[in-house]
Amino acid sequence: MTKKKHQNPPKPKEFHATPFSNLKGLELPEMTPAKIEKPEPPKPAEAPDNGLDLFLQAVADVKPLRAQSQKPVRADCGAKAVSTKMPALSAAEEQAGQLFIQEISRLKLDTKFVDSLPDDGELQPLSNNRLRQVKRGIVSVDYQLDLHGLTREEALLALPRFLLTARQKGQKAALIITGKGHHSAEEPVLQQAVASWLRDAGRDLVVEYAPAPREMGGGGAFVVFLRPLPPPK
């Protein structure tokens, strides 16, 4: 009786989990990191042309002219007239002046001494606004005519010429100094003659007039506001 050979059961195969074995030999493409592009800074906006800069560049080589010094003419009640030279009158103007003097000579003027003009309502006082402008210097009184030492005829001949010149120079107001009568018997005559002329014959040149403020001579002077020149035709 033969003995059966004892056969050992086969050993089970060891389990190897290699799921990616089939991928052996495959090459994956190299992954490169994505480039992050930085945004470009915004271009500065072109500045618009600056008119002032262009002007300064244009005049950079220009040399300024030397300004001539000019001294302003100020009114001073203690001084003589600003300008004693009057423009020459035409023959017609001379004749008109002589006729006016003849008419004035016919008037019977009171020659007694007076300290100031009588308050008889004949002179129209300057409005409060006008006086305020004069006192504050808003309206400058740069032209003045000093009639001290002149006869009535000489004063009345010089007066319209002076006012015409002041108006042609663009003056708004002027000062006429007659005196109060303290030093000469002729001064009250001048005072009344000037007042009469301003009231009547001077209407074409004068808008308003009145005794000057105290600091400009008081009753011994007149502040006269001139009519503006008519517009050119």
Short mmCIF file of C-alpha atoms in Angstrom, two decimals:
data_model
loop_
_atom_site.label_atom_id
_atom_site.label_comp_id
_atom_site.label_asym_id
_atom_site.label_seq_id
_atom_site.Cartn_x
_atom_site.Cartn_y
_atom_site.Cartn_z
CA MET A 1 0.00 0.00 0.00
CA THR A 2 1.54 3.09 -1.16
CA LYS A 3 1.57 6.18 0.91
CA LYS A 4 0.00 9.26 -0.50
CA LYS A 5 2.33 12.12 -0.75
CA HIS A 6 1.25 14.94 1.42
CA GLN A 7 1.00 17.94 -0.82
CA ASN A 8 1.19 21.30 0.78
CA PRO A 9 -1.43 23.72 -0.46
CA PRO A 10 -0.01 26.46 -2.69
CA LYS A 11 0.74 29.70 -1.01
CA PRO A 12 -1.51 32.52 -2.09
CA LYS A 13 0.16 35.25 -4.11
CA GLU A 14 0.94 38.36 -2.27
CA PHE A 15 -1.33 41.22 -3.22
CA HIS A 16 0.38 44.26 -4.66
CA ALA A 17 -1.76 47.27 -5.31
CA THR A 18 -0.11 49.14 -8.14
CA PRO A 19 -2.86 51.01 -9.85
CA PHE A 20 -0.48 53.38 -11.68
CA SER A 21 1.80 50.69 -13.05
CA ASN A 22 0.23 51.04 -16.45
CA LEU A 23 1.16 54.69 -16.49
CA LYS A 24 4.80 53.92 -16.29
CA GLY A 25 6.66 55.48 -19.11
CA LEU A 26 4.16 58.26 -19.69
CA GLU A 27 5.62 61.74 -19.40
CA LEU A 28 3.48 64.55 -18.20
CA PRO A 29 4.13 67.98 -19.70
CA GLU A 30 6.03 70.25 -17.41
CA MET A 31 3.68 72.66 -15.71
CA THR A 32 5.01 76.18 -15.71
CA PRO A 33 3.52 78.69 -13.32
CA ALA A 34 1.31 81.25 -14.99
CA LYS A 35 2.82 84.68 -15.31
CA ILE A 36 0.95 87.39 -13.50
CA GLU A 37 1.11 90.54 -15.58
CA LYS A 38 1.33 93.69 -13.58
CA PRO A 39 -0.97 96.43 -14.83
CA GLU A 40 0.86 99.32 -16.39
CA PRO A 41 0.59 102.55 -14.45
CA PRO A 42 -1.77 104.99 -16.13
CA LYS A 43 -0.09 107.53 -18.30
CA PRO A 44 -0.25 111.00 -16.84
CA ALA A 45 -2.79 113.09 -18.64
CA GLU A 46 -1.29 115.78 -20.74
CA ALA A 47 -1.74 119.05 -18.99
CA PRO A 48 -3.69 121.53 -21.07
CA ASP A 49 -1.83 124.50 -22.32
CA ASN A 50 -1.67 127.06 -19.58
CA GLY A 51 -2.36 130.49 -21.01
CA LEU A 52 -0.34 132.18 -18.27
CA ASP A 53 2.70 129.96 -18.91
CA LEU A 54 2.51 130.62 -22.65
CA PHE A 55 2.25 134.35 -22.00
CA LEU A 56 5.22 134.33 -19.62
CA GLN A 57 7.29 132.42 -22.17
CA ALA A 58 6.33 134.90 -24.87
CA VAL A 59 7.32 137.94 -22.84
CA ALA A 60 10.39 136.43 -21.19
CA ASP A 61 12.74 138.57 -23.29
CA VAL A 62 10.72 141.76 -23.06
CA LYS A 63 12.34 144.50 -21.02
CA PRO A 64 9.99 146.83 -19.13
CA LEU A 65 10.12 150.50 -19.92
CA ARG A 66 11.19 152.86 -17.18
CA ALA A 67 8.12 154.53 -15.82
CA GLN A 68 8.22 158.26 -15.59
CA SER A 69 7.61 159.54 -12.11
CA GLN A 70 4.46 161.57 -11.87
CA LYS A 71 3.54 163.59 -8.84
CA PRO A 72 -0.19 163.84 -8.21
CA VAL A 73 -1.53 167.34 -7.98
CA ARG A 74 -3.42 167.83 -4.75
CA ALA A 75 -5.64 170.70 -3.75
CA ASP A 76 -4.14 173.06 -1.19
CA CYS A 77 -6.19 176.01 -0.06
CA GLY A 78 -3.04 177.91 0.94
CA ALA A 79 -1.41 177.64 -2.48
CA LYS A 80 -1.99 179.47 -5.69
CA ALA A 81 -3.87 178.00 -8.61
CA VAL A 82 -2.58 174.69 -9.94
CA SER A 83 -2.04 176.16 -13.36
CA THR A 84 -2.05 179.86 -14.12
CA LYS A 85 -1.56 179.37 -17.85
CA MET A 86 -4.89 179.36 -19.63
CA PRO A 87 -5.38 178.39 -23.27
CA ALA A 88 -5.69 181.31 -25.63
CA LEU A 89 -9.27 182.30 -26.35
CA SER A 90 -10.65 182.73 -29.81
CA ALA A 91 -11.97 186.09 -30.94
CA ALA A 92 -15.56 184.94 -30.38
CA GLU A 93 -14.77 183.81 -26.85
CA GLU A 94 -13.01 187.09 -26.07
CA GLN A 95 -16.02 189.05 -27.34
CA ALA A 96 -18.43 186.92 -25.30
CA GLY A 97 -16.31 187.44 -22.20
CA GLN A 98 -16.28 191.20 -22.65
CA LEU A 99 -20.05 191.29 -23.12
CA PHE A 100 -20.48 189.25 -19.97
CA ILE A 101 -18.27 191.61 -17.97
CA GLN A 102 -20.32 194.55 -19.22
CA GLU A 103 -23.51 192.90 -18.02
CA ILE A 104 -21.97 192.12 -14.65
CA SER A 105 -20.80 195.71 -14.29
CA ARG A 106 -24.40 196.90 -14.52
CA LEU A 107 -25.33 194.92 -11.42
CA LYS A 108 -25.38 196.84 -8.15
CA LEU A 109 -23.43 194.58 -5.85
CA ASP A 110 -23.18 195.17 -2.14
CA THR A 111 -19.58 195.95 -1.24
CA LYS A 112 -19.92 195.88 2.53
CA PHE A 113 -17.81 193.43 4.51
CA VAL A 114 -19.38 190.01 5.03
CA ASP A 115 -17.85 187.08 6.85
CA SER A 116 -19.59 184.53 4.65
CA LEU A 117 -22.28 184.33 2.02
CA PRO A 118 -25.78 185.17 3.25
CA ASP A 119 -28.11 182.27 3.73
CA ASP A 120 -30.74 183.58 1.34
CA GLY A 121 -31.45 180.33 -0.47
CA GLU A 122 -29.84 181.47 -3.72
CA LEU A 123 -27.01 178.96 -3.51
CA GLN A 124 -28.03 175.36 -3.81
CA PRO A 125 -26.01 173.33 -1.29
CA LEU A 126 -24.28 170.20 -2.39
CA SER A 127 -26.19 167.04 -1.61
CA ASN A 128 -25.14 165.06 1.44
CA ASN A 129 -23.75 162.36 -0.82
CA ARG A 130 -21.64 164.88 -2.76
CA LEU A 131 -20.28 166.48 0.40
CA ARG A 132 -19.47 163.07 1.83
CA GLN A 133 -17.57 162.14 -1.32
CA VAL A 134 -15.55 165.35 -1.14
CA LYS A 135 -14.74 165.06 2.57
CA ARG A 136 -13.71 161.41 2.28
CA GLY A 137 -11.60 162.03 -0.79
CA ILE A 138 -13.74 159.78 -3.01
CA VAL A 139 -14.07 162.71 -5.40
CA SER A 140 -10.73 164.46 -5.51
CA VAL A 141 -10.58 168.22 -5.93
CA ASP A 142 -7.22 168.62 -7.64
CA TYR A 143 -7.86 171.82 -9.61
CA GLN A 144 -8.19 175.15 -7.85
CA LEU A 145 -8.33 178.77 -8.84
CA ASP A 146 -7.17 181.40 -6.34
CA LEU A 147 -8.72 184.78 -7.08
CA HIS A 148 -6.91 186.69 -4.33
CA GLY A 149 -5.57 189.99 -5.61
CA LEU A 150 -7.69 190.05 -8.78
CA THR A 151 -10.28 192.64 -9.65
CA ARG A 152 -13.84 191.57 -10.29
CA GLU A 153 -13.40 191.88 -14.06
CA GLU A 154 -10.19 189.85 -14.02
CA ALA A 155 -11.76 187.18 -11.84
CA LEU A 156 -14.84 186.82 -14.03
CA LEU A 157 -12.67 186.55 -17.12
CA ALA A 158 -10.43 183.88 -15.57
CA LEU A 159 -13.27 181.85 -14.06
CA PRO A 160 -14.87 180.36 -17.24
CA ARG A 161 -11.48 179.69 -18.80
CA PHE A 162 -10.39 177.83 -15.68
CA LEU A 163 -13.56 175.71 -15.52
CA LEU A 164 -13.36 174.88 -19.23
CA THR A 165 -9.78 173.72 -18.82
CA ALA A 166 -10.64 171.61 -15.77
CA ARG A 167 -13.52 169.95 -17.59
CA GLN A 168 -11.39 169.22 -20.65
CA LYS A 169 -8.86 167.56 -18.33
CA GLY A 170 -11.60 165.21 -17.10
CA GLN A 171 -11.98 166.78 -13.66
CA LYS A 172 -15.25 166.19 -11.82
CA ALA A 173 -14.85 169.00 -9.32
CA ALA A 174 -12.80 172.14 -8.77
CA LEU A 175 -12.15 174.61 -5.97
CA ILE A 176 -12.53 178.38 -6.41
CA ILE A 177 -10.99 180.52 -3.67
CA THR A 178 -12.40 184.02 -3.24
CA GLY A 179 -11.54 184.88 0.37
CA LYS A 180 -13.88 185.93 3.15
CA GLY A 181 -13.12 189.64 3.27
CA HIS A 182 -10.76 189.76 6.23
CA HIS A 183 -7.87 191.33 4.33
CA SER A 184 -9.38 193.22 1.42
CA ALA A 185 -12.58 195.10 0.71
CA GLU A 186 -12.52 193.53 -2.77
CA GLU A 187 -12.92 189.97 -1.48
CA PRO A 188 -16.64 190.13 -0.63
CA VAL A 189 -17.22 191.65 -4.05
CA LEU A 190 -15.43 188.72 -5.68
CA GLN A 191 -17.37 186.29 -3.53
CA GLN A 192 -20.74 187.61 -4.60
CA ALA A 193 -19.72 188.09 -8.23
CA VAL A 194 -18.52 184.47 -8.45
CA ALA A 195 -21.72 183.23 -6.81
CA SER A 196 -23.80 185.19 -9.30
CA TRP A 197 -21.81 183.84 -12.24
CA LEU A 198 -22.10 180.24 -11.07
CA ARG A 199 -25.83 180.64 -10.59
CA ASP A 200 -26.54 182.19 -13.99
CA ALA A 201 -23.88 182.19 -16.71
CA GLY A 202 -22.09 179.12 -15.37
CA ARG A 203 -25.02 176.73 -15.70
CA ASP A 204 -23.61 175.21 -18.87
CA LEU A 205 -20.44 174.21 -17.02
CA VAL A 206 -21.60 173.65 -13.45
CA VAL A 207 -23.94 171.02 -12.02
CA GLU A 208 -23.74 171.89 -8.33
CA TYR A 209 -21.80 174.35 -6.23
CA ALA A 210 -21.69 175.46 -2.60
CA PRO A 211 -19.36 176.94 0.01
CA ALA A 212 -16.47 174.56 0.55
CA PRO A 213 -16.14 172.41 3.68
CA ARG A 214 -14.30 174.06 6.55
CA GLU A 215 -11.10 172.10 5.94
CA MET A 216 -11.04 173.37 2.32
CA GLY A 217 -11.64 177.04 3.02
CA GLY A 218 -15.21 177.22 4.29
CA GLY A 219 -17.13 180.32 3.23
CA GLY A 220 -14.05 181.73 1.51
CA ALA A 221 -14.15 179.15 -1.29
CA PHE A 222 -16.57 177.28 -3.50
CA VAL A 223 -16.62 173.60 -4.41
CA VAL A 224 -17.91 173.29 -7.95
CA PHE A 225 -19.05 170.06 -9.63
CA LEU A 226 -18.57 170.22 -13.38
CA ARG A 227 -20.86 168.94 -16.08
CA PRO A 228 -19.28 166.09 -18.07
CA LEU A 229 -18.26 166.74 -21.62
CA PRO A 230 -20.95 165.91 -24.19
CA PRO A 231 -20.33 162.68 -26.12
CA PRO A 232 -18.58 163.12 -29.47
CA LYS A 233 -20.89 163.22 -32.45
#
